[in-house]
Short mmCIF file of C-alpha atoms in Angstrom, two decimals:
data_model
loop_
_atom_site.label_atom_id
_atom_site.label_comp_id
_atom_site.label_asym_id
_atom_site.label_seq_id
_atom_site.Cartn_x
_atom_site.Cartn_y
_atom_site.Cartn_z
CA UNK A 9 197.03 -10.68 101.59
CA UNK A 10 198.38 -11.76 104.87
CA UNK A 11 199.90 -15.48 106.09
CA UNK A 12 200.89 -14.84 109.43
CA UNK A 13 202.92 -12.04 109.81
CA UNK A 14 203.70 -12.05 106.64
CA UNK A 15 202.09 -9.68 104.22
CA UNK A 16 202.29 -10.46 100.73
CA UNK A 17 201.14 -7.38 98.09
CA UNK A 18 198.47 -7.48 95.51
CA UNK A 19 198.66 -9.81 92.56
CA UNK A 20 198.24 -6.71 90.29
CA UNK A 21 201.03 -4.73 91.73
CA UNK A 22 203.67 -3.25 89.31
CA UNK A 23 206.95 -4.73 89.54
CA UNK A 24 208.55 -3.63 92.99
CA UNK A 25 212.37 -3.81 92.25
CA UNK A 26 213.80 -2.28 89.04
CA UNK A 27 216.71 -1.33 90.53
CA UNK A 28 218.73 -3.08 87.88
CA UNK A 29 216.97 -2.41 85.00
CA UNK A 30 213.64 -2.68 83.82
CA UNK A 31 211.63 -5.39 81.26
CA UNK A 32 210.06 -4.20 78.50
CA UNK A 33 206.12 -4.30 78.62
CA UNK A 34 205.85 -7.28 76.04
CA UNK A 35 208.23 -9.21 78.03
CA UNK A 36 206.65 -7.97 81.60
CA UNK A 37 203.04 -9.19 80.02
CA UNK A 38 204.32 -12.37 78.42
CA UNK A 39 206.26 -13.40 81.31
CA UNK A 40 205.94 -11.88 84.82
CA UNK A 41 202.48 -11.28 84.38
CA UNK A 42 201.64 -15.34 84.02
CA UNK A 43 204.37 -16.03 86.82
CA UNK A 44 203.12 -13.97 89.03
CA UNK A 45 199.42 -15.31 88.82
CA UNK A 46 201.04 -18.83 89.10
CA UNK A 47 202.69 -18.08 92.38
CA UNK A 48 199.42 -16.61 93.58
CA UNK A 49 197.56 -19.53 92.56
CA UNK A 50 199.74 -21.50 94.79
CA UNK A 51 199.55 -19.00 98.18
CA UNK A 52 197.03 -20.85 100.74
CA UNK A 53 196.29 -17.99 103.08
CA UNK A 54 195.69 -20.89 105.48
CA UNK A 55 198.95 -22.47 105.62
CA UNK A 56 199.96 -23.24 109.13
CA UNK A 57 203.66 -21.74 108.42
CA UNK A 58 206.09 -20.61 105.15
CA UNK A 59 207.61 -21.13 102.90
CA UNK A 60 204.47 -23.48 101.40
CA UNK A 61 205.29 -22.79 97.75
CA UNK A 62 206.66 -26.32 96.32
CA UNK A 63 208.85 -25.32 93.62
CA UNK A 64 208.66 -29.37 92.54
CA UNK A 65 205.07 -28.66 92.00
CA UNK A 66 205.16 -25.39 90.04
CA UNK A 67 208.19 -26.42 87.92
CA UNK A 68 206.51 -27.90 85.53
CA UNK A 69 203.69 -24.86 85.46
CA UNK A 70 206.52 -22.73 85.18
CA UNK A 71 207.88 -24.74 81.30
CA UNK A 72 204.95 -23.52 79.44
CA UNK A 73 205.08 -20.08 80.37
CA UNK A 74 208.95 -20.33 79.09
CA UNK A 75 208.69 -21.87 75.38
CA UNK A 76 205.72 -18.98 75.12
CA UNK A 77 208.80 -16.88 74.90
CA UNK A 78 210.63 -15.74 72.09
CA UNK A 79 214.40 -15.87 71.41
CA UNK A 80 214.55 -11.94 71.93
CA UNK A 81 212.24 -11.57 75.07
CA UNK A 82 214.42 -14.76 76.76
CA UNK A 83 217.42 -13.10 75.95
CA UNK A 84 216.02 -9.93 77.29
CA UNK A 85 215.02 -11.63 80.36
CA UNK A 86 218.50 -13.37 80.84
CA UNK A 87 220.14 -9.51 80.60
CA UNK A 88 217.72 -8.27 83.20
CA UNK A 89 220.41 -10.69 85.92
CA UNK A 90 219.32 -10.47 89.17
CA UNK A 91 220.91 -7.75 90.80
CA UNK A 92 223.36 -7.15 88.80
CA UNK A 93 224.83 -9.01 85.53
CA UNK A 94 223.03 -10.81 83.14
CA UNK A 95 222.53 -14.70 83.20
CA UNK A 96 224.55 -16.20 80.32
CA UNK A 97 223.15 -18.24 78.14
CA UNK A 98 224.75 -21.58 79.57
CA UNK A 99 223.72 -20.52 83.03
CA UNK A 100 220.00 -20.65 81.66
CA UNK A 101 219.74 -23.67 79.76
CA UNK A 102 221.35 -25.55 82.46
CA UNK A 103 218.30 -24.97 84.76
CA UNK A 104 215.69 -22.19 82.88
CA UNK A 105 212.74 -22.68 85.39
CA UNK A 106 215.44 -22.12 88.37
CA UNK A 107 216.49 -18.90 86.88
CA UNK A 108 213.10 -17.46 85.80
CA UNK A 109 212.42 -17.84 89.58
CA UNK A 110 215.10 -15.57 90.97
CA UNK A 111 213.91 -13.20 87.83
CA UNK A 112 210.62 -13.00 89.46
CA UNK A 113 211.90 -12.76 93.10
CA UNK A 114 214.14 -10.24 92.47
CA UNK A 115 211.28 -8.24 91.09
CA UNK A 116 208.59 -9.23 93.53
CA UNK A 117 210.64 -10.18 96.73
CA UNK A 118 207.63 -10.44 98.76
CA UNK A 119 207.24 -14.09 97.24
CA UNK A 120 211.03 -14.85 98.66
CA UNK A 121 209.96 -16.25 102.34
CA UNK A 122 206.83 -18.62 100.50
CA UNK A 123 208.72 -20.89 97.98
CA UNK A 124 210.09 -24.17 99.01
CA UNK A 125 212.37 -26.65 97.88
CA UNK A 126 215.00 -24.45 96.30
CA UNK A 127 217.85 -21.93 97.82
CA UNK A 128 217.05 -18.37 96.80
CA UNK A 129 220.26 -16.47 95.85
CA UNK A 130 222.19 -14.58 99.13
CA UNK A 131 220.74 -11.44 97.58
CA UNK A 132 217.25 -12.15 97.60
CA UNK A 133 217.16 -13.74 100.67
CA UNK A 134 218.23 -10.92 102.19
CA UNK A 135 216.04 -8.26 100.02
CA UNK A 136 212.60 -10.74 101.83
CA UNK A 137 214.40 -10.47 104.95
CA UNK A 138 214.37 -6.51 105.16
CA UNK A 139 210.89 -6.70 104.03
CA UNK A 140 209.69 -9.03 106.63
CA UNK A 141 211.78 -6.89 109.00
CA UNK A 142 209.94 -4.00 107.84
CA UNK A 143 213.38 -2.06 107.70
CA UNK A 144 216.60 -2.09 105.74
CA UNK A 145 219.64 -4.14 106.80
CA UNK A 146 221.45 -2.13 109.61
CA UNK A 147 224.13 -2.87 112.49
CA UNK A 148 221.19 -2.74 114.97
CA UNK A 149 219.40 -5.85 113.10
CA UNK A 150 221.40 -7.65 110.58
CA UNK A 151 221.86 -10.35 113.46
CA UNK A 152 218.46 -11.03 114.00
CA UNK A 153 218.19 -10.84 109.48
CA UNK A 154 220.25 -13.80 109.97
CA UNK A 155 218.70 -15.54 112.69
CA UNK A 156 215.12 -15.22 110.22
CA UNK A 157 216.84 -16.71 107.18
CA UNK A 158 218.20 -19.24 109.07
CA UNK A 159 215.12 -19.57 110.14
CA UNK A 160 213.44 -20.02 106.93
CA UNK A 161 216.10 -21.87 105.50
CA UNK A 162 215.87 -24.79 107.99
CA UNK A 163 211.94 -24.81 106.46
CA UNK A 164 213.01 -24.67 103.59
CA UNK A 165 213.50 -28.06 102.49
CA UNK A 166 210.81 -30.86 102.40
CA UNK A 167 212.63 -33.74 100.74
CA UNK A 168 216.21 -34.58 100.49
CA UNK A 169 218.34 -32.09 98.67
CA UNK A 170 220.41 -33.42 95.88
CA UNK A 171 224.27 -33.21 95.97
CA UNK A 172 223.96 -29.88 93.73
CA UNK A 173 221.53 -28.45 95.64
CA UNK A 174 223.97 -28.98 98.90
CA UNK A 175 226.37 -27.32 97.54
CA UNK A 176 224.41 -24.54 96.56
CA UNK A 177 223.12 -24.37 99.70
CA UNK A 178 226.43 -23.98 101.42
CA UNK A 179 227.79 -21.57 99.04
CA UNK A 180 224.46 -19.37 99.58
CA UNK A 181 225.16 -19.41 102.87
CA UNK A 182 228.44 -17.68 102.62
CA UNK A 183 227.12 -15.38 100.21
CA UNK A 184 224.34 -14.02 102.81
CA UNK A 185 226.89 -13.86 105.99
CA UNK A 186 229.18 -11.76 103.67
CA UNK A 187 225.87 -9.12 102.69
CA UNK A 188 224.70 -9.03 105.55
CA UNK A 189 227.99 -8.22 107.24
CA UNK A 190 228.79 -5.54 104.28
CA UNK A 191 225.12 -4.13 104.46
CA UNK A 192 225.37 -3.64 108.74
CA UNK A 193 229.06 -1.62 107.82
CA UNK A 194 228.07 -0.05 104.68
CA UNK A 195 228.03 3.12 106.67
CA UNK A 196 231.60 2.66 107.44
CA UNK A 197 232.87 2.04 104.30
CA UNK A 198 234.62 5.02 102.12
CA UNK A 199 236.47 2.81 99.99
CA UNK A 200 239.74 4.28 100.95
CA UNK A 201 240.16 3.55 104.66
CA UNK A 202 237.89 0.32 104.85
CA UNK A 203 236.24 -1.32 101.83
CA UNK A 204 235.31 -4.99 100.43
CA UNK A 205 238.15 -7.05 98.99
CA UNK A 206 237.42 -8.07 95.03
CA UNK A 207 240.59 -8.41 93.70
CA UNK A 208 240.74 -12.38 93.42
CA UNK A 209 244.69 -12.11 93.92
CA UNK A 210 243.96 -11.35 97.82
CA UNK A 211 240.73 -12.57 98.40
CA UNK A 212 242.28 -15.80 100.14
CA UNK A 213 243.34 -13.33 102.37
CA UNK A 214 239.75 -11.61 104.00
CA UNK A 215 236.28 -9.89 102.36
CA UNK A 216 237.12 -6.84 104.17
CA UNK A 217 240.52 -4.50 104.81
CA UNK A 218 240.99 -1.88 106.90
CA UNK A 219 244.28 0.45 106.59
CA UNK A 220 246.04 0.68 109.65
CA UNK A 221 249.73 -0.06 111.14
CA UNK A 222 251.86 -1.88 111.56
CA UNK A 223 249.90 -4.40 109.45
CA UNK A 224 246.54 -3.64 107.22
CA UNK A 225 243.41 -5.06 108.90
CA UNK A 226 241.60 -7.95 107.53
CA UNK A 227 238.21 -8.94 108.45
CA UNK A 228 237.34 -12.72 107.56
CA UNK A 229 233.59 -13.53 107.22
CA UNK A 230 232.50 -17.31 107.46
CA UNK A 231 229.26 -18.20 108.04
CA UNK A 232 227.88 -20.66 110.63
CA UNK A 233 231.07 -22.94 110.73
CA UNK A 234 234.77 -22.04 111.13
CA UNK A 235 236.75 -24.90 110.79
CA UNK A 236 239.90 -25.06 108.73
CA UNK A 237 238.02 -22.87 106.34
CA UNK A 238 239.07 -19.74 108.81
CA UNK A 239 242.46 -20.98 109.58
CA UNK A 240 243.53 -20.74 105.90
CA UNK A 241 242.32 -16.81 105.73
CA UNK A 242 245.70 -16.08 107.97
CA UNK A 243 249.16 -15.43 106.56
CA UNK A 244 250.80 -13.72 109.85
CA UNK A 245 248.64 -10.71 109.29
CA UNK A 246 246.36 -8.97 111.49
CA UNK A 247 243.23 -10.08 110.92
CA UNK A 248 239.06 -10.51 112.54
CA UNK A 249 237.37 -13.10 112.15
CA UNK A 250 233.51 -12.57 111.57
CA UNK A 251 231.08 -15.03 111.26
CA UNK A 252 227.29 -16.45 112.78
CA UNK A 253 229.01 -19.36 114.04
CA UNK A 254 226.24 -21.62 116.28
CA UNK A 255 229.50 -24.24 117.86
CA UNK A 256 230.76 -22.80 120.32
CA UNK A 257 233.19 -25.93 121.26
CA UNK A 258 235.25 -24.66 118.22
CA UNK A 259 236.71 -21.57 120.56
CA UNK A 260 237.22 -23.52 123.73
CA UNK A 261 240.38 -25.90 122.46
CA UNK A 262 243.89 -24.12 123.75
CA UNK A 263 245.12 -25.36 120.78
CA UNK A 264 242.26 -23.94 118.33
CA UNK A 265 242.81 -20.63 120.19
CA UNK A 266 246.74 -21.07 119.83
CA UNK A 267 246.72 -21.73 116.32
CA UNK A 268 244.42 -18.80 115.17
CA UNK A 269 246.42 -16.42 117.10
CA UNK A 270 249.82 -18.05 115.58
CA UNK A 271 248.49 -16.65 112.00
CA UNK A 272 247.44 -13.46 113.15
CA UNK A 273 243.88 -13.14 114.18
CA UNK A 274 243.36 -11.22 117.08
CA UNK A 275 239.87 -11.47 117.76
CA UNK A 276 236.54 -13.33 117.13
CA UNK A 277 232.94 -11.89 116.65
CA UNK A 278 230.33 -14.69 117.77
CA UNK A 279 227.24 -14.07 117.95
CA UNK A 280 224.93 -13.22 120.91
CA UNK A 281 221.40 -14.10 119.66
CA UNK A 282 220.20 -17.95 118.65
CA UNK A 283 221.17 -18.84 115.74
CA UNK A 284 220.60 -22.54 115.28
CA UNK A 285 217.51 -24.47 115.97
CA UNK A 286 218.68 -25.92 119.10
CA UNK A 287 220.12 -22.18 120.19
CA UNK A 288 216.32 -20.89 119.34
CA UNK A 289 215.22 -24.32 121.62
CA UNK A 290 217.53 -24.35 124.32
CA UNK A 291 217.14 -20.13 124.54
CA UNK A 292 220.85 -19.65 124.38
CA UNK A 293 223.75 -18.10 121.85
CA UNK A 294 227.23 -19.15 120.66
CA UNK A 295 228.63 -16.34 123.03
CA UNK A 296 226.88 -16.80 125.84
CA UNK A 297 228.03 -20.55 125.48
CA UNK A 298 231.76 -18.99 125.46
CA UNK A 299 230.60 -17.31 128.46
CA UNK A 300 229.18 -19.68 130.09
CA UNK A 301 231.99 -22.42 129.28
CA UNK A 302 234.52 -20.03 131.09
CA UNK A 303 232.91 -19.39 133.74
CA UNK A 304 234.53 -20.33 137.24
CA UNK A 305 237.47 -21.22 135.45
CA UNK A 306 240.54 -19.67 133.45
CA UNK A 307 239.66 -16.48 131.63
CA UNK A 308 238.08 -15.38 127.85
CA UNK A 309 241.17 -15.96 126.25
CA UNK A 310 243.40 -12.55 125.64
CA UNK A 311 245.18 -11.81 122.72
CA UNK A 312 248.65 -10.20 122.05
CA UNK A 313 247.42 -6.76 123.01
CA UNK A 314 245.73 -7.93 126.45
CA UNK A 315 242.08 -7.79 125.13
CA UNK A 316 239.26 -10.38 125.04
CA UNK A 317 239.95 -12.38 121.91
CA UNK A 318 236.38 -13.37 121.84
CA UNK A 319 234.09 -10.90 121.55
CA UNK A 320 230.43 -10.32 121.18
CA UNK A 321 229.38 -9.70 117.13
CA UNK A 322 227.25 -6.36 117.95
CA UNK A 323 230.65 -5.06 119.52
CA UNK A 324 232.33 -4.95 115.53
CA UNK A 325 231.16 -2.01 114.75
CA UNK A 326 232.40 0.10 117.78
CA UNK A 327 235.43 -1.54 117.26
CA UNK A 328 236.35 -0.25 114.38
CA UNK A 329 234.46 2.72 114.07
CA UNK A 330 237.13 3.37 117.25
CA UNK A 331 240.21 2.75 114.58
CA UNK A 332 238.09 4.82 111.96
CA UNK A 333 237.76 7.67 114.12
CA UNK A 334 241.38 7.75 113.60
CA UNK A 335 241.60 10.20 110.46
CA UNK A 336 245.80 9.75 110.34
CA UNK A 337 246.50 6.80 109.06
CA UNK A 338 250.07 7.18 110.98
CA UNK A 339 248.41 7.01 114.13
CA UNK A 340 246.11 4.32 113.44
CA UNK A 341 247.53 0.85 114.78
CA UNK A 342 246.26 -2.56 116.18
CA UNK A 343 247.61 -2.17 119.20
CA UNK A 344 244.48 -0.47 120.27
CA UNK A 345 241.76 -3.72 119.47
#
């Protein structure tokens, strides 16, 4: 089946990702068999655009299916997770119909891009992006992943969201700027010499560290607005800041500049492709607005090494594959970014 360029597999197809584990075939029959034919139901091969899916509308489809379960297979399904981890048992009850749905778009992701009226988890969102895309998440195209789930996102809604579903919203958004960032320099990452933060402790300070001298190298990932948010990531270390951010007035204040240099960042990554709708409208990008704003007068702003402190997000990974390339950590430094 195909809406638009969107091409959606048969409604007999096995499940497509087991990569965390898979259901047993009592619970796969008695629960993702039904589901499945309920989101088909719902696919009008006519629709104008996606996502069409109402997940108001199904909801209450979705109930019966749920108390045909027992105790075991629920418990089963909650252990499945999405991704990886189970779904506790107060996660579930709070919203059961919400969870079954990321069960079954984890499995089938296909159905990610068609269902309205709820935020997919940063995960799958980005699992129906490299299937639209036709290709996994790379350095060559995880701008333009994000510039199609922003895409789909502003679709996304068709009634006001409720204060809960804001929030979720904004912490989704995060969540997909941060994969999407990790899955364009997986190839970089060895865990040793450049790796994700987890440790809680130091998360404050970055997602991502890089060993070098005189100080380690943090990379800060926000996602479409800096704000304070990215201030508060610097403690006088060196540190990047990485992010899809679609206002470029937030880079043009000498003060701004001043005070994200006075806590140690020494460069920004904006991006160079639309990003928000009136980017995609107006045919122009955050750093082409930087561009743009400096032209015919004072300089892109330098910083303490006498580079460009705002910088073009495809040119991250050249820049530090460049310190990478550096196998001795004694001769790796931040002078050179």
């Amino acid at each position: 089946m195909k809406i638009k360029d969107l091409v959606i597999p048969s409604h007999n197809l096995a499940l497509i990702n087991t990569a965390s584990c898979t259901p047993s075939q009592n619970l796969f029959n008695a629960f993702f068999v039904p589901f499945r034919q309920l989101v088909f139901s719902n696919i009008n091969i006519h629709a104008p655009d996606y996502p069409h899916i109402d997940f108001d509308l199904i909801r209450p489809q979705l109930s019966p299916i749920l108390a045909t379960l027992s105790d075991k297979q629920t418990a089963e399904l909650r252990a499945l997770g999405v991704g990886s981890g189970s779904i506790s048992a107060a996660a579930w009850n709070k919203d059961p119909e919400r969870n079954a749905l990321m069960s079954l778009l984890w499995h089938y992701p296909h159905f990610g891009n068609l269902i309205c009226n709820v935020h997919p988890l940063a995960k799958i969102a980005v699992l129906s992006a490299e299937i639209h895309l036709g290709q996994r998440i790379s350095t060559a195209n995880f701008v333009h992943a994000k510039q199609f789930i922003d895409e789909i996102s502003r679709k996304r809604w068709t009634r006001e969201q409720e204060k809960n579903e804001q929030q979720s919203g904004v912490s989704n958004l995060g969540g997909i700027s941060e994969l999407l960032l990790a899955l364009a320099l997986e190839e970089l990452i060895d865990e040793t010499n450049f790796f994700r933060t987890g440790n809680p402790k130091v998360q404050s300070y970055g997602d991502f560290v890089l060993m070098c001298l005189p100080n380690n190298l943090w990379l800060s990932v926000k996602s479409n607005f800096a704000r304070e948010r990215l201030l508060a990531s610097g403690y006088t270390t060196d540190i990047l800041g990485v992010g899809f951010f679609t206002s470029f007035e937030e880079f043009v204040s000498p003060a701004k500049i001043r005070n994200f240099q006075r806590v140690g960042f020494l460069a920004m990554y904006l991006p160079e492709i639309p990003i928000s709708e009136s980017q995609v409208r107006d045919n122009t990008n955050t750093y082409q607005q930087i561009v743009d704003h400096y032209s015919g007068q004072d300089k892109i702003p330098c910083n303490i090494n006498g580079s460009p402190f705002l910088r073009p997000l495809s040119q991250l990974h050249e820049d530090l594959q460049k310190l990478l390339a550096v196998e001795k950590l004694a001769n790796r430094n931040t002078f050179d970014l």
